[in-house]
PDB file of C-alpha atoms in Angstrom:
ATOM      1  CA  MET A   1    -108.070  12.612 -20.697  1.00  0.00           C
ATOM      2  CA  LYS A   2    -107.472  14.653 -23.842  1.00  0.00           C
ATOM      3  CA  ALA A   3    -105.972  12.770 -26.789  1.00  0.00           C
ATOM      4  CA  SER A   4    -102.628  13.803 -28.222  1.00  0.00           C
ATOM      5  CA  GLN A   5    -101.831  14.294 -31.899  1.00  0.00           C
ATOM      6  CA  TYR A   6     -98.404  12.802 -31.142  1.00  0.00           C
ATOM      7  CA  VAL A   7     -97.572   9.099 -30.967  1.00  0.00           C
ATOM      8  CA  ALA A   8     -94.608   7.831 -28.957  1.00  0.00           C
ATOM      9  CA  ARG A   9     -91.915   6.045 -30.963  1.00  0.00           C
ATOM     10  CA  GLN A  10     -91.340   2.373 -30.176  1.00  0.00           C
ATOM     11  CA  PRO A  11     -87.826   1.038 -29.486  1.00  0.00           C
ATOM     12  CA  ASP A  12     -86.424  -2.104 -31.093  1.00  0.00           C
ATOM     13  CA  ALA A  13     -85.436  -5.203 -29.123  1.00  0.00           C
ATOM     14  CA  ASN A  14     -82.237  -3.481 -27.963  1.00  0.00           C
ATOM     15  CA  GLY A  15     -84.084  -0.382 -26.715  1.00  0.00           C
ATOM     16  CA  PHE A  16     -82.934   1.716 -29.702  1.00  0.00           C
ATOM     17  CA  ILE A  17     -85.317   4.204 -31.337  1.00  0.00           C
ATOM     18  CA  ASP A  18     -84.556   5.087 -34.956  1.00  0.00           C
ATOM     19  CA  TYR A  19     -85.415   8.787 -35.210  1.00  0.00           C
ATOM     20  CA  SER A  20     -85.414  10.609 -38.542  1.00  0.00           C
ATOM     21  CA  GLU A  21     -82.914  13.292 -39.545  1.00  0.00           C
ATOM     22  CA  VAL A  22     -85.691  15.890 -39.249  1.00  0.00           C
ATOM     23  CA  GLU A  23     -86.336  14.804 -35.652  1.00  0.00           C
ATOM     24  CA  HIS A  24     -82.640  14.943 -34.804  1.00  0.00           C
ATOM     25  CA  ARG A  25     -82.418  18.460 -36.280  1.00  0.00           C
ATOM     26  CA  THR A  26     -85.413  19.531 -34.174  1.00  0.00           C
ATOM     27  CA  TRP A  27     -83.618  18.280 -31.049  1.00  0.00           C
ATOM     28  CA  GLN A  28     -80.465  20.145 -32.058  1.00  0.00           C
ATOM     29  CA  THR A  29     -82.372  23.387 -32.620  1.00  0.00           C
ATOM     30  CA  LEU A  30     -84.153  23.049 -29.275  1.00  0.00           C
ATOM     31  CA  ILE A  31     -81.141  22.144 -27.149  1.00  0.00           C
ATOM     32  CA  GLU A  32     -78.721  24.673 -28.641  1.00  0.00           C
ATOM     33  CA  ARG A  33     -81.234  27.478 -28.313  1.00  0.00           C
ATOM     34  CA  GLN A  34     -82.313  26.550 -24.813  1.00  0.00           C
ATOM     35  CA  LEU A  35     -78.803  26.087 -23.394  1.00  0.00           C
ATOM     36  CA  LYS A  36     -78.057  29.728 -24.270  1.00  0.00           C
ATOM     37  CA  VAL A  37     -81.253  30.874 -22.546  1.00  0.00           C
ATOM     38  CA  ILE A  38     -80.921  28.877 -19.324  1.00  0.00           C
ATOM     39  CA  GLU A  39     -77.186  29.034 -18.675  1.00  0.00           C
ATOM     40  CA  PRO A  40     -77.422  32.306 -16.692  1.00  0.00           C
ATOM     41  CA  ARG A  41     -80.865  31.438 -15.279  1.00  0.00           C
ATOM     42  CA  ALA A  42     -80.806  27.785 -14.141  1.00  0.00           C
ATOM     43  CA  CYS A  43     -79.716  26.709 -10.662  1.00  0.00           C
ATOM     44  CA  GLN A  44     -76.265  25.156 -10.316  1.00  0.00           C
ATOM     45  CA  GLU A  45     -77.648  21.727  -9.396  1.00  0.00           C
ATOM     46  CA  TYR A  46     -79.429  21.622 -12.760  1.00  0.00           C
ATOM     47  CA  LEU A  47     -76.321  22.736 -14.658  1.00  0.00           C
ATOM     48  CA  ASP A  48     -74.311  20.050 -12.822  1.00  0.00           C
ATOM     49  CA  GLY A  49     -76.903  17.504 -13.969  1.00  0.00           C
ATOM     50  CA  ILE A  50     -76.600  18.690 -17.576  1.00  0.00           C
ATOM     51  CA  ASP A  51     -72.854  18.073 -17.326  1.00  0.00           C
ATOM     52  CA  LYS A  52     -73.393  14.580 -15.882  1.00  0.00           C
ATOM     53  CA  LEU A  53     -75.905  13.574 -18.568  1.00  0.00           C
ATOM     54  CA  ASP A  54     -73.620  14.926 -21.316  1.00  0.00           C
ATOM     55  CA  LEU A  55     -76.597  15.178 -23.683  1.00  0.00           C
ATOM     56  CA  PRO A  56     -75.746  14.995 -27.384  1.00  0.00           C
ATOM     57  CA  ARG A  57     -76.387  18.181 -29.355  1.00  0.00           C
ATOM     58  CA  ASP A  58     -76.780  16.668 -32.831  1.00  0.00           C
ATOM     59  CA  ARG A  59     -79.151  13.801 -32.082  1.00  0.00           C
ATOM     60  CA  ILE A  60     -81.938  12.729 -29.731  1.00  0.00           C
ATOM     61  CA  PRO A  61     -80.436  10.738 -26.840  1.00  0.00           C
ATOM     62  CA  GLN A  62     -81.359   7.097 -26.394  1.00  0.00           C
ATOM     63  CA  LEU A  63     -83.059   6.193 -23.106  1.00  0.00           C
ATOM     64  CA  PRO A  64     -80.526   3.495 -22.089  1.00  0.00           C
ATOM     65  CA  ASP A  65     -77.804   6.180 -22.175  1.00  0.00           C
ATOM     66  CA  ILE A  66     -79.849   8.388 -19.826  1.00  0.00           C
ATOM     67  CA  ASN A  67     -80.533   5.397 -17.577  1.00  0.00           C
ATOM     68  CA  ARG A  68     -76.859   4.612 -17.068  1.00  0.00           C
ATOM     69  CA  VAL A  69     -76.224   8.108 -15.676  1.00  0.00           C
ATOM     70  CA  LEU A  70     -79.370   8.324 -13.522  1.00  0.00           C
ATOM     71  CA  GLN A  71     -78.915   4.821 -12.098  1.00  0.00           C
ATOM     72  CA  ALA A  72     -75.374   5.599 -11.013  1.00  0.00           C
ATOM     73  CA  ALA A  73     -76.281   8.995  -9.543  1.00  0.00           C
ATOM     74  CA  THR A  74     -79.542   8.375  -7.648  1.00  0.00           C
ATOM     75  CA  GLY A  75     -80.929   4.955  -8.587  1.00  0.00           C
ATOM     76  CA  TRP A  76     -83.495   6.443 -10.973  1.00  0.00           C
ATOM     77  CA  GLN A  77     -84.425   5.359 -14.508  1.00  0.00           C
ATOM     78  CA  VAL A  78     -86.529   6.771 -17.304  1.00  0.00           C
ATOM     79  CA  ALA A  79     -89.478   4.772 -18.648  1.00  0.00           C
ATOM     80  CA  GLN A  80     -90.874   5.036 -22.149  1.00  0.00           C
ATOM     81  CA  VAL A  81     -94.578   6.010 -22.150  1.00  0.00           C
ATOM     82  CA  PRO A  82     -97.212   7.206 -24.659  1.00  0.00           C
ATOM     83  CA  ALA A  83     -97.745  10.940 -25.065  1.00  0.00           C
ATOM     84  CA  LEU A  84    -100.228  11.182 -22.185  1.00  0.00           C
ATOM     85  CA  ILE A  85    -100.662   8.797 -19.257  1.00  0.00           C
ATOM     86  CA  PRO A  86    -103.250   8.579 -16.449  1.00  0.00           C
ATOM     87  CA  PHE A  87    -102.473   9.881 -12.948  1.00  0.00           C
ATOM     88  CA  GLN A  88    -102.358   6.305 -11.622  1.00  0.00           C
ATOM     89  CA  ARG A  89     -99.612   5.241 -14.036  1.00  0.00           C
ATOM     90  CA  PHE A  90     -97.691   8.461 -13.413  1.00  0.00           C
ATOM     91  CA  PHE A  91     -97.614   7.901  -9.648  1.00  0.00           C
ATOM     92  CA  GLU A  92     -96.755   4.193 -10.070  1.00  0.00           C
ATOM     93  CA  LEU A  93     -93.690   5.106 -12.119  1.00  0.00           C
ATOM     94  CA  LEU A  94     -92.431   7.799  -9.738  1.00  0.00           C
ATOM     95  CA  ALA A  95     -92.995   5.512  -6.741  1.00  0.00           C
ATOM     96  CA  ASN A  96     -90.756   2.994  -8.527  1.00  0.00           C
ATOM     97  CA  LYS A  97     -88.061   5.644  -9.235  1.00  0.00           C
ATOM     98  CA  GLN A  98     -88.927   5.713 -12.919  1.00  0.00           C
ATOM     99  CA  PHE A  99     -89.511   9.020 -14.686  1.00  0.00           C
ATOM    100  CA  PRO A 100     -91.968   8.868 -17.614  1.00  0.00           C
ATOM    101  CA  VAL A 101     -90.611   9.967 -20.988  1.00  0.00           C
ATOM    102  CA  ALA A 102     -92.794  10.180 -24.078  1.00  0.00           C
ATOM    103  CA  THR A 103     -90.522   9.143 -26.953  1.00  0.00           C
ATOM    104  CA  PHE A 104     -91.737  11.615 -29.575  1.00  0.00           C
ATOM    105  CA  ILE A 105     -90.379  15.054 -30.350  1.00  0.00           C
ATOM    106  CA  ARG A 106     -92.473  18.079 -31.273  1.00  0.00           C
ATOM    107  CA  THR A 107     -92.819  19.213 -34.876  1.00  0.00           C
ATOM    108  CA  VAL A 108     -91.288  22.431 -36.187  1.00  0.00           C
ATOM    109  CA  GLU A 109     -94.751  24.039 -35.987  1.00  0.00           C
ATOM    110  CA  ASP A 110     -94.807  23.415 -32.222  1.00  0.00           C
ATOM    111  CA  LEU A 111     -91.167  24.370 -31.661  1.00  0.00           C
ATOM    112  CA  ASP A 112     -91.821  27.155 -29.127  1.00  0.00           C
ATOM    113  CA  TYR A 113     -94.641  25.614 -27.131  1.00  0.00           C
ATOM    114  CA  LEU A 114     -96.281  22.232 -26.732  1.00  0.00           C
ATOM    115  CA  GLN A 115     -98.882  21.292 -24.108  1.00  0.00           C
ATOM    116  CA  GLU A 116     -97.964  17.598 -24.169  1.00  0.00           C
ATOM    117  CA  PRO A 117     -94.628  16.668 -22.589  1.00  0.00           C
ATOM    118  CA  ASP A 118     -92.290  15.471 -25.360  1.00  0.00           C
ATOM    119  CA  ILE A 119     -88.838  13.902 -25.094  1.00  0.00           C
ATOM    120  CA  PHE A 120     -87.124  17.293 -25.098  1.00  0.00           C
ATOM    121  CA  HIS A 121     -89.201  18.542 -22.163  1.00  0.00           C
ATOM    122  CA  GLU A 122     -88.720  15.338 -20.155  1.00  0.00           C
ATOM    123  CA  ILE A 123     -85.017  14.747 -20.838  1.00  0.00           C
ATOM    124  CA  PHE A 124     -83.761  18.338 -20.959  1.00  0.00           C
ATOM    125  CA  GLY A 125     -86.241  19.797 -18.461  1.00  0.00           C
ATOM    126  CA  HIS A 126     -86.373  17.111 -15.773  1.00  0.00           C
ATOM    127  CA  CYS A 127     -83.632  14.494 -16.027  1.00  0.00           C
ATOM    128  CA  PRO A 128     -80.671  16.749 -15.086  1.00  0.00           C
ATOM    129  CA  LEU A 129     -82.127  17.359 -11.615  1.00  0.00           C
ATOM    130  CA  LEU A 130     -82.900  13.659 -11.144  1.00  0.00           C
ATOM    131  CA  THR A 131     -79.125  13.304 -10.721  1.00  0.00           C
ATOM    132  CA  ASN A 132     -79.507  15.426  -7.547  1.00  0.00           C
ATOM    133  CA  PRO A 133     -80.302  13.376  -4.400  1.00  0.00           C
ATOM    134  CA  TRP A 134     -82.537  16.049  -2.788  1.00  0.00           C
ATOM    135  CA  PHE A 135     -84.668  16.481  -5.888  1.00  0.00           C
ATOM    136  CA  ALA A 136     -84.746  12.732  -6.577  1.00  0.00           C
ATOM    137  CA  GLU A 137     -85.879  11.950  -3.019  1.00  0.00           C
ATOM    138  CA  PHE A 138     -88.704  14.488  -3.173  1.00  0.00           C
ATOM    139  CA  THR A 139     -89.888  13.137  -6.544  1.00  0.00           C
ATOM    140  CA  HIS A 140     -89.847   9.557  -5.215  1.00  0.00           C
ATOM    141  CA  THR A 141     -91.767  10.535  -2.062  1.00  0.00           C
ATOM    142  CA  TYR A 142     -94.271  12.442  -4.184  1.00  0.00           C
ATOM    143  CA  GLY A 143     -94.906   9.343  -6.310  1.00  0.00           C
ATOM    144  CA  ARG A 144     -95.445   7.095  -3.276  1.00  0.00           C
ATOM    145  CA  LEU A 145     -97.898   9.566  -1.725  1.00  0.00           C
ATOM    146  CA  GLY A 146     -99.793  10.028  -4.976  1.00  0.00           C
ATOM    147  CA  LEU A 147    -100.167   6.286  -5.420  1.00  0.00           C
ATOM    148  CA  ALA A 148    -101.976   5.998  -2.068  1.00  0.00           C
ATOM    149  CA  ALA A 149    -103.994   9.228  -2.406  1.00  0.00           C
ATOM    150  CA  THR A 150    -107.684   9.627  -3.203  1.00  0.00           C
ATOM    151  CA  PRO A 151    -108.701  11.336  -6.476  1.00  0.00           C
ATOM    152  CA  GLN A 152    -109.456  14.570  -4.581  1.00  0.00           C
ATOM    153  CA  GLU A 153    -106.115  14.455  -2.751  1.00  0.00           C
ATOM    154  CA  ARG A 154    -104.336  13.890  -6.063  1.00  0.00           C
ATOM    155  CA  VAL A 155    -105.700  17.153  -7.455  1.00  0.00           C
ATOM    156  CA  PHE A 156    -104.036  19.032  -4.598  1.00  0.00           C
ATOM    157  CA  LEU A 157    -100.835  17.026  -4.987  1.00  0.00           C
ATOM    158  CA  ALA A 158    -100.848  17.908  -8.692  1.00  0.00           C
ATOM    159  CA  ARG A 159    -100.712  21.610  -7.772  1.00  0.00           C
ATOM    160  CA  LEU A 160     -97.723  20.953  -5.512  1.00  0.00           C
ATOM    161  CA  TYR A 161     -95.946  19.207  -8.405  1.00  0.00           C
ATOM    162  CA  TRP A 162     -96.785  22.054 -10.768  1.00  0.00           C
ATOM    163  CA  MET A 163     -95.489  24.752  -8.411  1.00  0.00           C
ATOM    164  CA  THR A 164     -92.257  22.870  -7.645  1.00  0.00           C
ATOM    165  CA  ILE A 165     -91.035  20.264 -10.127  1.00  0.00           C
ATOM    166  CA  GLU A 166     -92.580  21.976 -13.163  1.00  0.00           C
ATOM    167  CA  PHE A 167     -92.494  25.707 -12.384  1.00  0.00           C
ATOM    168  CA  GLY A 168     -90.360  26.222  -9.276  1.00  0.00           C
ATOM    169  CA  LEU A 169     -87.763  28.931  -8.620  1.00  0.00           C
ATOM    170  CA  VAL A 170     -84.994  28.839  -5.999  1.00  0.00           C
ATOM    171  CA  ASP A 171     -82.828  31.437  -4.289  1.00  0.00           C
ATOM    172  CA  THR A 172     -79.090  30.758  -4.587  1.00  0.00           C
ATOM    173  CA  PRO A 173     -75.901  32.607  -3.593  1.00  0.00           C
ATOM    174  CA  ALA A 174     -75.744  33.788  -7.224  1.00  0.00           C
ATOM    175  CA  GLY A 175     -79.330  35.103  -7.159  1.00  0.00           C
ATOM    176  CA  ARG A 176     -82.783  33.776  -7.999  1.00  0.00           C
ATOM    177  CA  ARG A 177     -82.648  30.822 -10.379  1.00  0.00           C
ATOM    178  CA  VAL A 178     -84.895  28.270 -12.121  1.00  0.00           C
ATOM    179  CA  TYR A 179     -85.224  24.582 -11.230  1.00  0.00           C
ATOM    180  CA  GLY A 180     -88.681  23.728 -12.641  1.00  0.00           C
ATOM    181  CA  GLY A 181     -88.587  21.581 -15.780  1.00  0.00           C
ATOM    182  CA  GLY A 182     -91.529  23.359 -17.398  1.00  0.00           C
ATOM    183  CA  ILE A 183     -89.557  26.599 -17.310  1.00  0.00           C
ATOM    184  CA  LEU A 184     -86.175  25.095 -18.205  1.00  0.00           C
ATOM    185  CA  SER A 185     -87.545  23.653 -21.467  1.00  0.00           C
ATOM    186  CA  SER A 186     -89.395  26.858 -22.474  1.00  0.00           C
ATOM    187  CA  PRO A 187     -87.508  29.775 -24.073  1.00  0.00           C
ATOM    188  CA  ARG A 188     -90.214  32.341 -23.292  1.00  0.00           C
ATOM    189  CA  GLU A 189     -90.977  31.246 -19.736  1.00  0.00           C
ATOM    190  CA  ALA A 190     -87.286  31.008 -18.753  1.00  0.00           C
ATOM    191  CA  VAL A 191     -86.871  34.725 -19.499  1.00  0.00           C
ATOM    192  CA  TYR A 192     -90.310  35.837 -18.313  1.00  0.00           C
ATOM    193  CA  CYS A 193     -90.284  34.057 -14.913  1.00  0.00           C
ATOM    194  CA  LEU A 194     -87.273  36.038 -13.662  1.00  0.00           C
ATOM    195  CA  SER A 195     -88.484  39.358 -15.066  1.00  0.00           C
ATOM    196  CA  GLY A 196     -90.397  41.920 -13.022  1.00  0.00           C
ATOM    197  CA  GLU A 197     -93.704  40.904 -14.571  1.00  0.00           C
ATOM    198  CA  PRO A 198     -94.918  37.810 -12.641  1.00  0.00           C
ATOM    199  CA  GLU A 199     -95.448  37.593  -8.905  1.00  0.00           C
ATOM    200  CA  HIS A 200     -92.956  35.685  -6.743  1.00  0.00           C
ATOM    201  CA  GLN A 201     -93.962  34.170  -3.391  1.00  0.00           C
ATOM    202  CA  LYS A 202     -91.870  32.487  -0.725  1.00  0.00           C
ATOM    203  CA  PHE A 203     -92.513  28.754  -1.012  1.00  0.00           C
ATOM    204  CA  ASP A 204     -95.202  27.401   1.272  1.00  0.00           C
ATOM    205  CA  PRO A 205     -96.515  23.925   0.373  1.00  0.00           C
ATOM    206  CA  VAL A 206    -100.052  24.594   1.623  1.00  0.00           C
ATOM    207  CA  GLU A 207    -100.248  27.857  -0.327  1.00  0.00           C
ATOM    208  CA  ALA A 208     -98.859  26.126  -3.429  1.00  0.00           C
ATOM    209  CA  MET A 209    -101.589  23.469  -3.218  1.00  0.00           C
ATOM    210  CA  ARG A 210    -104.272  26.162  -2.868  1.00  0.00           C
ATOM    211  CA  THR A 211    -103.135  28.040  -5.991  1.00  0.00           C
ATOM    212  CA  PRO A 212    -105.007  27.338  -9.258  1.00  0.00           C
ATOM    213  CA  TYR A 213    -103.011  27.225 -12.485  1.00  0.00           C
ATOM    214  CA  ARG A 214    -103.485  26.964 -16.219  1.00  0.00           C
ATOM    215  CA  ILE A 215    -101.164  24.911 -18.406  1.00  0.00           C
ATOM    216  CA  ASP A 216    -101.552  27.027 -21.551  1.00  0.00           C
ATOM    217  CA  ILE A 217    -100.303  30.442 -20.333  1.00  0.00           C
ATOM    218  CA  LEU A 218     -97.197  32.003 -18.846  1.00  0.00           C
ATOM    219  CA  GLN A 219     -97.598  31.578 -15.095  1.00  0.00           C
ATOM    220  CA  PRO A 220     -98.733  34.694 -13.176  1.00  0.00           C
ATOM    221  CA  LEU A 221     -97.142  33.402  -9.927  1.00  0.00           C
ATOM    222  CA  TYR A 222     -94.042  31.396  -9.028  1.00  0.00           C
ATOM    223  CA  PHE A 223     -93.102  29.940  -5.628  1.00  0.00           C
ATOM    224  CA  VAL A 224     -89.476  30.416  -4.570  1.00  0.00           C
ATOM    225  CA  LEU A 225     -87.542  27.878  -2.468  1.00  0.00           C
ATOM    226  CA  PRO A 226     -84.867  29.188  -0.062  1.00  0.00           C
ATOM    227  CA  ASN A 227     -82.599  26.422  -1.450  1.00  0.00           C
ATOM    228  CA  LEU A 228     -83.044  23.130  -3.253  1.00  0.00           C
ATOM    229  CA  GLN A 229     -82.554  21.190  -0.014  1.00  0.00           C
ATOM    230  CA  ARG A 230     -85.984  22.516   1.051  1.00  0.00           C
ATOM    231  CA  LEU A 231     -87.511  19.863  -1.231  1.00  0.00           C
ATOM    232  CA  PHE A 232     -85.655  17.128   0.658  1.00  0.00           C
ATOM    233  CA  ALA A 233     -86.881  18.600   3.953  1.00  0.00           C
ATOM    234  CA  LEU A 234     -90.441  18.629   2.581  1.00  0.00           C
ATOM    235  CA  ALA A 235     -90.093  14.947   1.648  1.00  0.00           C
ATOM    236  CA  GLN A 236     -89.443  14.201   5.354  1.00  0.00           C
ATOM    237  CA  GLN A 237     -92.625  16.044   6.445  1.00  0.00           C
ATOM    238  CA  ASP A 238     -96.149  14.650   6.656  1.00  0.00           C
ATOM    239  CA  ILE A 239     -97.149  15.967   3.242  1.00  0.00           C
ATOM    240  CA  MET A 240    -100.606  14.391   3.368  1.00  0.00           C
ATOM    241  CA  SER A 241    -101.490  16.389   6.486  1.00  0.00           C
ATOM    242  CA  LEU A 242    -100.528  19.498   4.484  1.00  0.00           C
ATOM    243  CA  VAL A 243    -102.783  18.280   1.656  1.00  0.00           C
ATOM    244  CA  HIS A 244    -105.698  17.994   4.093  1.00  0.00           C
ATOM    245  CA  GLU A 245    -104.953  21.451   5.473  1.00  0.00           C
ATOM    246  CA  ALA A 246    -105.026  22.887   1.946  1.00  0.00           C
ATOM    247  CA  MET A 247    -108.267  21.035   1.191  1.00  0.00           C
ATOM    248  CA  ALA A 248    -109.897  22.435   4.337  1.00  0.00           C
ATOM    249  CA  LEU A 249    -108.816  25.997   3.533  1.00  0.00           C
ATOM    250  CA  GLY A 250    -109.911  25.771  -0.104  1.00  0.00           C
ATOM    251  CA  LEU A 251    -108.565  27.304  -3.288  1.00  0.00           C
ATOM    252  CA  HIS A 252    -107.423  30.873  -3.784  1.00  0.00           C
ATOM    253  CA  ALA A 253    -109.053  32.967  -6.485  1.00  0.00           C
ATOM    254  CA  PRO A 254    -107.219  32.429  -9.799  1.00  0.00           C
ATOM    255  CA  LYS A 255    -104.643  35.074 -10.797  1.00  0.00           C
ATOM    256  CA  PHE A 256    -105.461  34.561 -14.472  1.00  0.00           C
ATOM    257  CA  PRO A 257    -108.538  35.092 -16.680  1.00  0.00           C
ATOM    258  CA  PRO A 258    -110.872  32.164 -17.377  1.00  0.00           C
ATOM    259  CA  LYS A 259    -110.133  30.145 -20.479  1.00  0.00           C
ATOM    260  CA  ALA A 260    -112.124  31.243 -23.520  1.00  0.00           C
ATOM    261  CA  ALA A 261    -114.880  28.837 -24.443  1.00  0.00           C
TER     262      ALA A 261
END
């Protein structure tokens, strides 16, 4: 696992993290800019979650404040983690209805893009939809399946996560919208994903698991749900049989160039 240049901040005995003024200003810049970008592009369930969380604009939120809202809405919590965690720990947390949050925020130099998930990505990108019971149930099911999966099965499950929870789109009565946290926390990708440039495919879990991706580029392909409830329906299916089907069929050819050496 690649090391991160970032180090998660440690809370005091009361769970409080003392961020600097520079860090608070970075949060303010990120959230004010991104709210303008996603307001006409995010699905309503996400926007409802933003309202429920009532995230502060002028400071980084404290995790206990996020926990109070999530616990009341769906029984979820956030859990403080280092910048990068192993697959095993990730699945353990999700299976226990805990969403991992690295408690550092990107520097000004990394304002537009950061490969590691920071507190802005996790809280702004993912936590609003964890107030939604359909999304929360799918994420919990995903964690339980991943915990019991083999290393090879986990690679295919990781693609399903990437094409849904991180980079998923959904059709709504108001038009095509974003629900993936990787898009919702990215100013460039939020605009690009709904433009005419990338390919859109109707969501099919087996196809999603057969589709290679790169984490360091704008995605060439997005899978589109018919509605957010489709994730809840998927959580009721035998997802592992779909994993085995995808494994038997094998991967599609990548829709992106190989990474430069």
